Amino acid sequence: MKKCLLGLALLCTAQTQLAQTTLQGDSLQEVVVTGTGTQHLLKDAPVQTEVISRRQLEQYAGRSIEDILSGLTASFDFNENDMGSHLQMNGLGNSYVLILVDGRRLHGDNGGENDLSLIDPHNIDRIEIVKGASSALYGSDAIAGVINIITRKHPEHGVMLENTSRVGSYGDLRQHNGLALNYGRLSSYTNFQLQHTDGWQNTSEEALSKTEYHITDSRNKTVNRHTNWQLAERLTYQLLPALELYADGSIYWKRIYRPSGHHPGVDTKTYDLEYNNASLSAGGKWKLSDTDVITLDADWKRHAYRYAYTDTTLTDGYVNGRFTNYYPYFPGDKELQSDQRLTQVSLKGIFALPYDQTLSAGMDYRYDWLEAPMRVKGGKATDNTEALYVQDEWRAFSGSHTAGQLTAGLRLTRNEGFGTRLTPKLSAMLKVRDLRLRATWSQGYKTPTPKELHYQYIRNMSGVYLYLGNTSLKAQHSNYYALSAEYTLGRLTMTASIYYNKVNDMIALVTIPYSEAPADLILQYDPRRVRQYQNIEDAKTYGLDLTVRYQGRHLTAGGSYSYLDTRANQYDADKDVMNSVTIDGMAHHKANVYVTWRHDFSSRYQLGLGIYGRLSSKRYYQLDGNGKGYQLWRLATTHQLGKALRIEAGMDNIFDYTDRTPHGLHLGTTTPGRTVYASLTLRLSQGKKLTNKYKSNTNLNYNNNED
């Protein structure tokens, strides 16, 4: 880590010298929307916003969202497993991170982990990241921050067809196909993606702490073979010059193939995991004037998760809401584990007011429905939430060299089980020539999910573990404070920020004594350990983030560093004491560095080269060992041949690092070692750019900005 910090310091020095003769970076001219829900140039955004631009995405050529976020910013960690992508952002897990796609909530939760393969990395225009509590604007889940993934729009051609095929080591396959049709007032974009990997095994050893005997020939894989595909469609219709309507939908399927073994209770798997998702959305944008707009969005989303049996299996648990002993399943049978459905309606207006003010106001309705016959007593659970919110942005003063802006927001939330609560937010920005200072105080609010309240199931992991929901849970709330300074010198931008986030009544899985668990379940299952969702007293995360970026005509270089510390007070029921513990998955130090070079050798050929480094210190956990520190380096090349053809090729993990920690213990990284990849993109278009009056406002909230 000392070498990493020294490298960043040297990089900053070199960039400062380069920047003396350059103009202000184009990246600061990007338009961002996530921090306030309104459009601002990145350099003038009142809320600190980090952007991963299209140029960065194309040069990096990441295989997945997890790869992109962890490779291009130091604030993230991922632990990918069969249940999804366990994301951590500045010390808090993904249940505290709100993920949006074009400003609308991603729905793909299972076991508290999001399946980010729902997002096609080849269809992303840019990614906006806002750290810290944003519940005043976005509601529940936005305690650690917001990730807004903005997809590419294709309004300029009559017909556009694109295909990207990517192959890599370990049977890695990524396929993207897109078809855009634009005819008069009607636009259509059809997107298909396919992802597959054969998986890999970094070790065949099972951890002694997880088994009763030592195993050196386990068949468990570090990453299992899996396949998923998604088909999505979006239609937009320009009903009037100022009124655009849209409708979109998608279907998604995924299967994780788990190897069968020969050690009972350890690596014997009798079923694969299968996921089925679907979504439908509709809405519109009505532009009342050059500054005023009203939007309406209605979403329905489903996430279903099943066991797909590969061998005869006897199970016990709740079947259709009733407890059943030794219910048989046979190869080919499927058993529903969870069916989550989300219905959400959002109405929002943005209006210009006198004295350089912008008012945003809206209302949200959310209905959650959960069916889990094997995991919820009674089989089903529901939840209702309504909210009203208002936000005022005031440009207090503005001059040629100075400017000041103040943003204040307030949300009133009513939940059927937890009553009402006000959630405020206040942020300010002061600009003095090339220096921008930002300050934020905001509160977060998150009610328990139906799973945390009602789940009741067993899990066989080297023995029987009993997991319990808790209907006595309290809602979580937080206070977030942040200060940041951003300085621009020509094409060099440097940012430093400090933050403190305190979460009260944080919900976590806690091991409890057998005496506190229902006696009938103890007798039925004879579990090795009982764990229950409980409120711990409080938790806090605090740290420092540094970023630096130089963008020249051909050369781009930069890096980010994140220092993090966490503390949580957790009650130990066995000893009747309060313990201070770290939050699982925390690493004190993380960093990213990169240098890219791009040059046009002719009008027909452009070459891009990139070197990327990702470094992390040890990750801390309360149980089952800590994750090792690591550093991974990547070489990426891009070759643009005219406008229609693009080739990408590169190597991940150049120095072939592999974490061979035995199964059952925590890993620092799941990389299989050195891998290679190559992709081919073909993009064809026909038709003239549409300039009629019906195409003047097609992209009101999310502008395409090529960096």
PDB file of N, CA, C and O in Angstrom, residues 314-341:
ATOM      1  N   LEU A 314     -34.881 -35.257  -0.318  1.00  0.00           N
ATOM      2  CA  LEU A 314     -35.929 -35.132   0.691  1.00  0.00           C
ATOM      3  C   LEU A 314     -35.686 -33.855   1.468  1.00  0.00           C
ATOM      4  O   LEU A 314     -34.588 -33.632   1.989  1.00  0.00           O
ATOM      5  N   THR A 315     -36.684 -32.991   1.522  1.00  0.00           N
ATOM      6  CA  THR A 315     -36.546 -31.731   2.237  1.00  0.00           C
ATOM      7  C   THR A 315     -37.652 -31.598   3.260  1.00  0.00           C
ATOM      8  O   THR A 315     -38.675 -32.282   3.195  1.00  0.00           O
ATOM      9  N   ASP A 316     -37.448 -30.699   4.210  1.00  0.00           N
ATOM     10  CA  ASP A 316     -38.523 -30.345   5.130  1.00  0.00           C
ATOM     11  C   ASP A 316     -38.536 -28.837   5.282  1.00  0.00           C
ATOM     12  O   ASP A 316     -37.543 -28.154   5.086  1.00  0.00           O
ATOM     13  N   GLY A 317     -39.695 -28.316   5.593  1.00  0.00           N
ATOM     14  CA  GLY A 317     -39.864 -26.874   5.711  1.00  0.00           C
ATOM     15  C   GLY A 317     -41.300 -26.507   5.418  1.00  0.00           C
ATOM     16  O   GLY A 317     -42.196 -27.357   5.421  1.00  0.00           O
ATOM     17  N   TYR A 318     -41.545 -25.234   5.176  1.00  0.00           N
ATOM     18  CA  TYR A 318     -42.887 -24.758   4.879  1.00  0.00           C
ATOM     19  C   TYR A 318     -43.164 -24.906   3.386  1.00  0.00           C
ATOM     20  O   TYR A 318     -42.484 -24.305   2.553  1.00  0.00           O
ATOM     21  N   VAL A 319     -44.133 -25.722   3.059  1.00  0.00           N
ATOM     22  CA  VAL A 319     -44.583 -25.906   1.688  1.00  0.00           C
ATOM     23  C   VAL A 319     -46.004 -25.375   1.602  1.00  0.00           C
ATOM     24  O   VAL A 319     -46.910 -25.859   2.287  1.00  0.00           O
ATOM     25  N   ASN A 320     -46.188 -24.344   0.775  1.00  0.00           N
ATOM     26  CA  ASN A 320     -47.483 -23.683   0.653  1.00  0.00           C
ATOM     27  C   ASN A 320     -48.004 -23.203   2.012  1.00  0.00           C
ATOM     28  O   ASN A 320     -49.197 -23.290   2.316  1.00  0.00           O
ATOM     29  N   GLY A 321     -47.083 -22.739   2.836  1.00  0.00           N
ATOM     30  CA  GLY A 321     -47.456 -22.164   4.117  1.00  0.00           C
ATOM     31  C   GLY A 321     -47.619 -23.167   5.241  1.00  0.00           C
ATOM     32  O   GLY A 321     -47.895 -22.786   6.370  1.00  0.00           O
ATOM     33  N   ARG A 322     -47.429 -24.448   4.972  1.00  0.00           N
ATOM     34  CA  ARG A 322     -47.576 -25.469   6.016  1.00  0.00           C
ATOM     35  C   ARG A 322     -46.279 -26.250   6.158  1.00  0.00           C
ATOM     36  O   ARG A 322     -45.641 -26.588   5.166  1.00  0.00           O
ATOM     37  N   PHE A 323     -45.938 -26.591   7.416  1.00  0.00           N
ATOM     38  CA  PHE A 323     -44.705 -27.330   7.651  1.00  0.00           C
ATOM     39  C   PHE A 323     -44.878 -28.776   7.205  1.00  0.00           C
ATOM     40  O   PHE A 323     -45.865 -29.439   7.533  1.00  0.00           O
ATOM     41  N   THR A 324     -43.882 -29.275   6.445  1.00  0.00           N
ATOM     42  CA  THR A 324     -43.945 -30.628   5.900  1.00  0.00           C
ATOM     43  C   THR A 324     -42.623 -31.333   6.158  1.00  0.00           C
ATOM     44  O   THR A 324     -41.556 -30.775   5.913  1.00  0.00           O
ATOM     45  N   ASN A 325     -42.686 -32.566   6.650  1.00  0.00           N
ATOM     46  CA  ASN A 325     -41.489 -33.365   6.877  1.00  0.00           C
ATOM     47  C   ASN A 325     -41.161 -34.201   5.647  1.00  0.00           C
ATOM     48  O   ASN A 325     -42.036 -34.871   5.089  1.00  0.00           O
ATOM     49  N   TYR A 326     -39.908 -34.134   5.224  1.00  0.00           N
ATOM     50  CA  TYR A 326     -39.375 -35.022   4.192  1.00  0.00           C
ATOM     51  C   TYR A 326     -40.228 -35.035   2.928  1.00  0.00           C
ATOM     52  O   TYR A 326     -40.714 -36.062   2.474  1.00  0.00           O
ATOM     53  N   TYR A 327     -40.393 -33.874   2.367  1.00  0.00           N
ATOM     54  CA  TYR A 327     -41.119 -33.754   1.110  1.00  0.00           C
ATOM     55  C   TYR A 327     -40.167 -34.139  -0.025  1.00  0.00           C
ATOM     56  O   TYR A 327     -39.063 -33.601  -0.124  1.00  0.00           O
ATOM     57  N   PRO A 328     -40.531 -35.068  -0.931  1.00  0.00           N
ATOM     58  CA  PRO A 328     -39.578 -35.540  -1.952  1.00  0.00           C
ATOM     59  C   PRO A 328     -39.582 -34.670  -3.205  1.00  0.00           C
ATOM     60  O   PRO A 328     -40.629 -34.225  -3.673  1.00  0.00           O
ATOM     61  N   TYR A 329     -38.385 -34.449  -3.736  1.00  0.00           N
ATOM     62  CA  TYR A 329     -38.215 -33.821  -5.041  1.00  0.00           C
ATOM     63  C   TYR A 329     -37.348 -34.744  -5.900  1.00  0.00           C
ATOM     64  O   TYR A 329     -36.430 -35.407  -5.401  1.00  0.00           O
ATOM     65  N   PHE A 330     -37.629 -34.739  -7.199  1.00  0.00           N
ATOM     66  CA  PHE A 330     -36.950 -35.634  -8.125  1.00  0.00           C
ATOM     67  C   PHE A 330     -36.265 -34.814  -9.219  1.00  0.00           C
ATOM     68  O   PHE A 330     -36.590 -33.640  -9.428  1.00  0.00           O
ATOM     69  N   PRO A 331     -35.288 -35.415  -9.927  1.00  0.00           N
ATOM     70  CA  PRO A 331     -34.599 -34.671 -10.990  1.00  0.00           C
ATOM     71  C   PRO A 331     -35.579 -34.055 -11.973  1.00  0.00           C
ATOM     72  O   PRO A 331     -36.504 -34.713 -12.445  1.00  0.00           O
ATOM     73  N   GLY A 332     -35.375 -32.764 -12.251  1.00  0.00           N
ATOM     74  CA  GLY A 332     -36.274 -32.029 -13.131  1.00  0.00           C
ATOM     75  C   GLY A 332     -37.305 -31.207 -12.391  1.00  0.00           C
ATOM     76  O   GLY A 332     -37.894 -30.281 -12.970  1.00  0.00           O
ATOM     77  N   ASP A 333     -37.564 -31.535 -11.111  1.00  0.00           N
ATOM     78  CA  ASP A 333     -38.511 -30.742 -10.319  1.00  0.00           C
ATOM     79  C   ASP A 333     -37.891 -29.386  -9.975  1.00  0.00           C
ATOM     80  O   ASP A 333     -36.676 -29.249  -9.845  1.00  0.00           O
ATOM     81  N   LYS A 334     -38.769 -28.399  -9.802  1.00  0.00           N
ATOM     82  CA  LYS A 334     -38.331 -27.064  -9.393  1.00  0.00           C
ATOM     83  C   LYS A 334     -39.129 -26.623  -8.177  1.00  0.00           C
ATOM     84  O   LYS A 334     -40.339 -26.848  -8.109  1.00  0.00           O
ATOM     85  N   GLU A 335     -38.449 -26.004  -7.245  1.00  0.00           N
ATOM     86  CA  GLU A 335     -39.061 -25.590  -5.984  1.00  0.00           C
ATOM     87  C   GLU A 335     -38.869 -24.086  -5.802  1.00  0.00           C
ATOM     88  O   GLU A 335     -37.736 -23.591  -5.760  1.00  0.00           O
ATOM     89  N   LEU A 336     -39.965 -23.345  -5.715  1.00  0.00           N
ATOM     90  CA  LEU A 336     -39.897 -21.902  -5.538  1.00  0.00           C
ATOM     91  C   LEU A 336     -39.346 -21.563  -4.160  1.00  0.00           C
ATOM     92  O   LEU A 336     -39.860 -22.020  -3.137  1.00  0.00           O
ATOM     93  N   GLN A 337     -38.303 -20.745  -4.136  1.00  0.00           N
ATOM     94  CA  GLN A 337     -37.732 -20.265  -2.885  1.00  0.00           C
ATOM     95  C   GLN A 337     -38.198 -18.851  -2.564  1.00  0.00           C
ATOM     96  O   GLN A 337     -38.445 -18.527  -1.407  1.00  0.00           O
ATOM     97  N   SER A 338     -38.303 -18.023  -3.600  1.00  0.00           N
ATOM     98  CA  SER A 338     -38.682 -16.635  -3.352  1.00  0.00           C
ATOM     99  C   SER A 338     -39.213 -16.028  -4.641  1.00  0.00           C
ATOM    100  O   SER A 338     -38.607 -16.199  -5.700  1.00  0.00           O
ATOM    101  N   ASP A 339     -40.326 -15.328  -4.536  1.00  0.00           N
ATOM    102  CA  ASP A 339     -40.894 -14.587  -5.655  1.00  0.00           C
ATOM    103  C   ASP A 339     -41.199 -13.188  -5.141  1.00  0.00           C
ATOM    104  O   ASP A 339     -42.156 -12.983  -4.389  1.00  0.00           O
ATOM    105  N   GLN A 340     -40.344 -12.231  -5.524  1.00  0.00           N
ATOM    106  CA  GLN A 340     -40.496 -10.854  -5.057  1.00  0.00           C
ATOM    107  C   GLN A 340     -41.054 -10.001  -6.191  1.00  0.00           C
ATOM    108  O   GLN A 340     -40.539 -10.049  -7.309  1.00  0.00           O
ATOM    109  N   ARG A 341     -42.061  -9.201  -5.871  1.00  0.00           N
ATOM    110  CA  ARG A 341     -42.655  -8.333  -6.885  1.00  0.00           C
ATOM    111  C   ARG A 341     -42.757  -6.916  -6.323  1.00  0.00           C
ATOM    112  O   ARG A 341     -43.163  -6.717  -5.185  1.00  0.00           O
TER     113      ARG A 341
END
